[in-house]
């Protein structure tokens, strides 16, 4: 009988110790989550600045239609220019996420590239992009001074550049909208301000 009581007492002590350890671990995970900065699109220094007006750039779609990229578009609240290349593996991996993101956020998505037309058609067929506008030519990339891919620019109906940057995940794409909603240029700017406040 004594052995049974001792065994039960030890079992309860072990259970209590495990609960305390679990609570401590949960607290540490929470602290770690607060310390790890959210990832955001990396803004480059070139091109029109966030908050400025996007240039209205005459360009051609892959099928030869003349279009204006940028500038005001009163009937479209949010537009996302997604700069991609058929020779960029990261671009190919990100295109499905960009399509899903645009659908979920109700953003008009336009793809922009500067490759051989036949190569671009192969990308469109492989990624099922027939329903999206695809600009092919150097004009838009030069206007926004895009140096690396994949790159994205978020515009509003007035043609104002809400956010922009290098993107390589859906989280980066979402950070463009988050930055706009928070009224900041980039998520990195926000993190920098938090660190400055914390250090003061």
mmCIF file of C-alpha atoms in Angstrom:
data_model
loop_
_atom_site.group_PDB
_atom_site.id
_atom_site.type_symbol
_atom_site.label_atom_id
_atom_site.label_comp_id
_atom_site.label_asym_id
_atom_site.label_seq_id
_atom_site.Cartn_x
_atom_site.Cartn_y
_atom_site.Cartn_z
ATOM 1 C CA UNK A 1 0.000 0.000 0.000
ATOM 2 C CA UNK A 2 2.844 2.358 0.900
ATOM 3 C CA UNK A 3 4.557 1.656 -2.429
ATOM 4 C CA UNK A 4 1.323 2.470 -4.292
ATOM 5 C CA UNK A 5 0.946 5.826 -2.498
ATOM 6 C CA UNK A 6 4.597 6.715 -3.179
ATOM 7 C CA UNK A 7 4.183 5.752 -6.845
ATOM 8 C CA UNK A 8 1.074 7.912 -7.207
ATOM 9 C CA UNK A 9 2.796 10.848 -5.523
ATOM 10 C CA UNK A 10 5.798 10.538 -7.831
ATOM 11 C CA UNK A 11 3.512 10.343 -10.876
ATOM 12 C CA UNK A 12 1.746 13.565 -9.856
ATOM 13 C CA UNK A 13 5.067 15.282 -9.234
ATOM 14 C CA UNK A 14 6.262 14.299 -12.726
ATOM 15 C CA UNK A 15 2.989 15.509 -14.288
ATOM 16 C CA UNK A 16 3.209 18.859 -12.463
ATOM 17 C CA UNK A 17 6.846 19.262 -13.530
ATOM 18 C CA UNK A 18 5.897 18.562 -17.161
ATOM 19 C CA UNK A 19 3.077 21.137 -17.051
ATOM 20 C CA UNK A 20 5.444 23.763 -15.623
ATOM 21 C CA UNK A 21 8.037 22.947 -18.316
ATOM 22 C CA UNK A 22 5.380 23.195 -21.038
ATOM 23 C CA UNK A 23 4.225 26.601 -19.789
ATOM 24 C CA UNK A 24 7.830 27.837 -19.666
ATOM 25 C CA UNK A 25 8.414 26.585 -23.216
ATOM 26 C CA UNK A 26 5.242 28.286 -24.462
ATOM 27 C CA UNK A 27 6.391 31.553 -22.897
ATOM 28 C CA UNK A 28 9.801 31.280 -24.580
ATOM 29 C CA UNK A 29 8.179 30.590 -27.957
ATOM 30 C CA UNK A 30 6.073 33.743 -27.472
ATOM 31 C CA UNK A 31 9.146 35.804 -26.617
ATOM 32 C CA UNK A 32 10.990 34.423 -29.652
ATOM 33 C CA UNK A 33 8.020 35.213 -31.903
ATOM 34 C CA UNK A 34 8.064 38.824 -30.712
ATOM 35 C CA UNK A 35 11.809 39.135 -31.322
ATOM 36 C CA UNK A 36 11.852 37.666 -34.834
ATOM 37 C CA UNK A 37 11.094 40.448 -37.302
ATOM 38 C CA UNK A 38 8.532 39.732 -40.008
ATOM 39 C CA UNK A 39 9.974 39.302 -43.471
ATOM 40 C CA UNK A 40 9.118 41.939 -46.001
ATOM 41 C CA UNK A 41 9.830 42.847 -49.592
ATOM 42 C CA UNK A 42 13.300 44.369 -49.845
ATOM 43 C CA UNK A 43 13.054 47.845 -51.311
ATOM 44 C CA UNK A 44 15.835 48.980 -53.619
ATOM 45 C CA UNK A 45 17.045 52.567 -53.882
ATOM 46 C CA UNK A 46 16.449 53.077 -57.611
ATOM 47 C CA UNK A 47 13.321 54.072 -59.478
ATOM 48 C CA UNK A 48 10.339 56.225 -58.519
ATOM 49 C CA UNK A 49 9.970 56.540 -54.744
ATOM 50 C CA UNK A 50 7.177 55.075 -52.637
ATOM 51 C CA UNK A 51 4.536 57.769 -52.251
ATOM 52 C CA UNK A 52 5.390 59.290 -55.620
ATOM 53 C CA UNK A 53 3.466 59.028 -58.844
ATOM 54 C CA UNK A 54 4.103 56.164 -61.181
ATOM 55 C CA UNK A 55 5.075 57.195 -64.710
ATOM 56 C CA UNK A 56 2.577 56.313 -67.426
ATOM 57 C CA UNK A 57 4.652 54.082 -69.693
ATOM 58 C CA UNK A 58 3.581 53.146 -73.226
ATOM 59 C CA UNK A 59 4.255 49.443 -73.729
ATOM 60 C CA UNK A 60 3.114 46.398 -75.669
ATOM 61 C CA UNK A 61 1.573 43.192 -74.467
ATOM 62 C CA UNK A 62 2.951 39.922 -75.746
ATOM 63 C CA UNK A 63 0.175 39.746 -78.353
ATOM 64 C CA UNK A 64 1.173 43.187 -79.695
ATOM 65 C CA UNK A 65 -1.558 45.323 -78.129
ATOM 66 C CA UNK A 66 -0.538 48.835 -77.086
ATOM 67 C CA UNK A 67 -1.159 49.589 -73.399
ATOM 68 C CA UNK A 68 -0.218 52.177 -70.790
ATOM 69 C CA UNK A 69 1.446 50.751 -67.683
ATOM 70 C CA UNK A 70 1.324 52.890 -64.560
ATOM 71 C CA UNK A 71 -0.340 56.257 -64.284
ATOM 72 C CA UNK A 72 -3.934 56.620 -63.081
ATOM 73 C CA UNK A 73 -6.526 53.879 -63.549
ATOM 74 C CA UNK A 74 -9.681 55.083 -61.829
ATOM 75 C CA UNK A 75 -11.586 51.819 -62.113
ATOM 76 C CA UNK A 76 -8.832 49.720 -60.497
ATOM 77 C CA UNK A 77 -8.258 50.323 -56.744
ATOM 78 C CA UNK A 78 -5.032 48.303 -56.513
ATOM 79 C CA UNK A 79 -2.639 47.113 -59.217
ATOM 80 C CA UNK A 80 0.368 44.850 -58.839
ATOM 81 C CA UNK A 81 3.142 44.887 -61.415
ATOM 82 C CA UNK A 82 5.050 41.617 -61.160
ATOM 83 C CA UNK A 83 8.430 41.612 -62.923
ATOM 84 C CA UNK A 84 9.429 38.081 -63.913
ATOM 85 C CA UNK A 85 11.589 36.179 -66.362
ATOM 86 C CA UNK A 86 11.256 32.767 -67.945
ATOM 87 C CA UNK A 87 14.921 32.138 -67.107
ATOM 88 C CA UNK A 88 14.452 32.915 -63.383
ATOM 89 C CA UNK A 89 13.656 29.748 -61.344
ATOM 90 C CA UNK A 90 12.516 31.833 -58.355
ATOM 91 C CA UNK A 91 10.090 33.733 -60.598
ATOM 92 C CA UNK A 92 8.550 30.481 -61.816
ATOM 93 C CA UNK A 93 8.125 29.271 -58.244
ATOM 94 C CA UNK A 94 6.542 32.573 -57.138
ATOM 95 C CA UNK A 95 4.050 33.029 -59.984
ATOM 96 C CA UNK A 96 1.389 30.666 -58.495
ATOM 97 C CA UNK A 97 1.672 32.507 -55.150
ATOM 98 C CA UNK A 98 1.303 35.845 -56.958
ATOM 99 C CA UNK A 99 -1.843 34.629 -58.707
ATOM 100 C CA UNK A 100 -3.341 33.387 -55.440
ATOM 101 C CA UNK A 101 -2.348 36.583 -53.645
ATOM 102 C CA UNK A 102 -3.925 38.803 -56.325
ATOM 103 C CA UNK A 103 -7.156 36.822 -56.190
ATOM 104 C CA UNK A 104 -7.370 36.902 -52.389
ATOM 105 C CA UNK A 105 -6.490 40.610 -52.115
ATOM 106 C CA UNK A 106 -8.546 41.633 -55.188
ATOM 107 C CA UNK A 107 -5.549 43.174 -56.857
ATOM 108 C CA UNK A 108 -5.216 43.521 -60.629
ATOM 109 C CA UNK A 109 -2.106 41.561 -61.550
ATOM 110 C CA UNK A 110 0.057 42.415 -64.550
ATOM 111 C CA UNK A 111 3.186 40.472 -65.418
ATOM 112 C CA UNK A 112 6.147 42.308 -66.920
ATOM 113 C CA UNK A 113 9.095 40.661 -68.635
ATOM 114 C CA UNK A 114 11.849 41.339 -71.126
ATOM 115 C CA UNK A 115 12.647 38.036 -72.810
ATOM 116 C CA UNK A 116 12.316 36.560 -76.248
ATOM 117 C CA UNK A 117 8.627 36.456 -77.152
ATOM 118 C CA UNK A 118 8.652 32.721 -77.811
ATOM 119 C CA UNK A 119 10.273 32.049 -74.447
ATOM 120 C CA UNK A 120 7.638 34.202 -72.737
ATOM 121 C CA UNK A 121 4.842 32.323 -74.494
ATOM 122 C CA UNK A 122 6.302 29.107 -73.132
ATOM 123 C CA UNK A 123 6.239 30.591 -69.618
ATOM 124 C CA UNK A 124 2.630 31.707 -70.055
ATOM 125 C CA UNK A 125 1.580 28.246 -71.221
ATOM 126 C CA UNK A 126 3.485 26.480 -68.433
ATOM 127 C CA UNK A 127 2.121 28.790 -65.712
ATOM 128 C CA UNK A 128 -1.412 29.112 -67.181
ATOM 129 C CA UNK A 129 -1.197 32.906 -67.452
ATOM 130 C CA UNK A 130 -3.389 33.337 -70.531
ATOM 131 C CA UNK A 131 -5.971 35.346 -68.575
ATOM 132 C CA UNK A 132 -3.395 37.879 -67.311
ATOM 133 C CA UNK A 133 -1.942 40.868 -69.102
ATOM 134 C CA UNK A 134 1.685 40.155 -69.916
ATOM 135 C CA UNK A 135 3.910 43.084 -70.935
ATOM 136 C CA UNK A 136 7.050 42.137 -72.822
ATOM 137 C CA UNK A 137 9.744 44.752 -73.351
ATOM 138 C CA UNK A 138 12.366 46.795 -71.496
ATOM 139 C CA UNK A 139 10.403 50.056 -71.131
ATOM 140 C CA UNK A 140 8.582 49.326 -67.874
ATOM 141 C CA UNK A 141 11.594 47.748 -66.184
ATOM 142 C CA UNK A 142 13.759 50.732 -67.126
ATOM 143 C CA UNK A 143 11.157 53.219 -65.840
ATOM 144 C CA UNK A 144 11.046 51.509 -62.437
ATOM 145 C CA UNK A 145 14.793 50.762 -62.494
ATOM 146 C CA UNK A 146 14.283 47.070 -61.819
ATOM 147 C CA UNK A 147 17.674 45.436 -61.444
ATOM 148 C CA UNK A 148 16.842 42.054 -59.891
ATOM 149 C CA UNK A 149 13.960 39.616 -60.122
ATOM 150 C CA UNK A 150 11.362 38.801 -59.010
ATOM 151 C CA UNK A 151 10.271 42.375 -58.276
ATOM 152 C CA UNK A 152 6.844 43.835 -57.531
ATOM 153 C CA UNK A 153 5.289 47.302 -57.482
ATOM 154 C CA UNK A 154 1.904 48.056 -55.882
ATOM 155 C CA UNK A 155 -0.051 50.996 -57.346
ATOM 156 C CA UNK A 156 -3.347 52.616 -56.408
ATOM 157 C CA UNK A 157 -6.038 54.034 -58.705
ATOM 158 C CA UNK A 158 -4.279 57.408 -58.927
ATOM 159 C CA UNK A 159 -1.004 55.826 -59.987
ATOM 160 C CA UNK A 160 0.673 56.421 -56.630
ATOM 161 C CA UNK A 161 3.377 53.904 -55.760
ATOM 162 C CA UNK A 162 2.152 52.385 -52.489
ATOM 163 C CA UNK A 163 5.047 49.957 -51.989
ATOM 164 C CA UNK A 164 7.636 48.067 -53.996
ATOM 165 C CA UNK A 165 10.545 45.684 -53.616
ATOM 166 C CA UNK A 166 12.221 42.380 -54.310
ATOM 167 C CA UNK A 167 9.910 39.488 -53.497
ATOM 168 C CA UNK A 168 10.577 35.771 -53.210
ATOM 169 C CA UNK A 169 7.601 34.480 -51.222
ATOM 170 C CA UNK A 170 3.909 35.115 -50.692
ATOM 171 C CA UNK A 171 4.821 36.671 -47.348
ATOM 172 C CA UNK A 172 6.850 39.286 -49.218
ATOM 173 C CA UNK A 173 3.920 40.005 -51.524
ATOM 174 C CA UNK A 174 1.607 40.386 -48.534
ATOM 175 C CA UNK A 175 4.101 42.767 -46.925
ATOM 176 C CA UNK A 176 3.502 45.194 -49.813
ATOM 177 C CA UNK A 177 -0.171 45.486 -48.852
ATOM 178 C CA UNK A 178 0.656 45.538 -45.131
ATOM 179 C CA UNK A 179 3.136 48.382 -45.654
ATOM 180 C CA UNK A 180 0.485 50.338 -47.562
ATOM 181 C CA UNK A 181 -2.168 49.731 -44.899
ATOM 182 C CA UNK A 182 0.232 50.821 -42.149
ATOM 183 C CA UNK A 183 1.236 53.948 -44.048
ATOM 184 C CA UNK A 184 4.925 53.022 -44.222
ATOM 185 C CA UNK A 185 7.314 52.557 -47.132
ATOM 186 C CA UNK A 186 8.452 49.066 -46.144
ATOM 187 C CA UNK A 187 8.097 46.577 -43.308
ATOM 188 C CA UNK A 188 11.826 47.045 -42.711
ATOM 189 C CA UNK A 189 11.244 50.749 -41.993
ATOM 190 C CA UNK A 190 8.657 49.811 -39.384
ATOM 191 C CA UNK A 191 11.001 47.304 -37.732
ATOM 192 C CA UNK A 192 13.774 49.904 -37.746
ATOM 193 C CA UNK A 193 11.537 52.403 -35.954
ATOM 194 C CA UNK A 194 10.565 49.784 -33.363
ATOM 195 C CA UNK A 195 14.228 49.018 -32.701
ATOM 196 C CA UNK A 196 15.003 52.732 -32.333
ATOM 197 C CA UNK A 197 12.169 53.168 -29.824
ATOM 198 C CA UNK A 198 13.244 50.064 -27.911
ATOM 199 C CA UNK A 199 16.842 51.296 -27.728
ATOM 200 C CA UNK A 200 15.837 54.773 -26.471
#
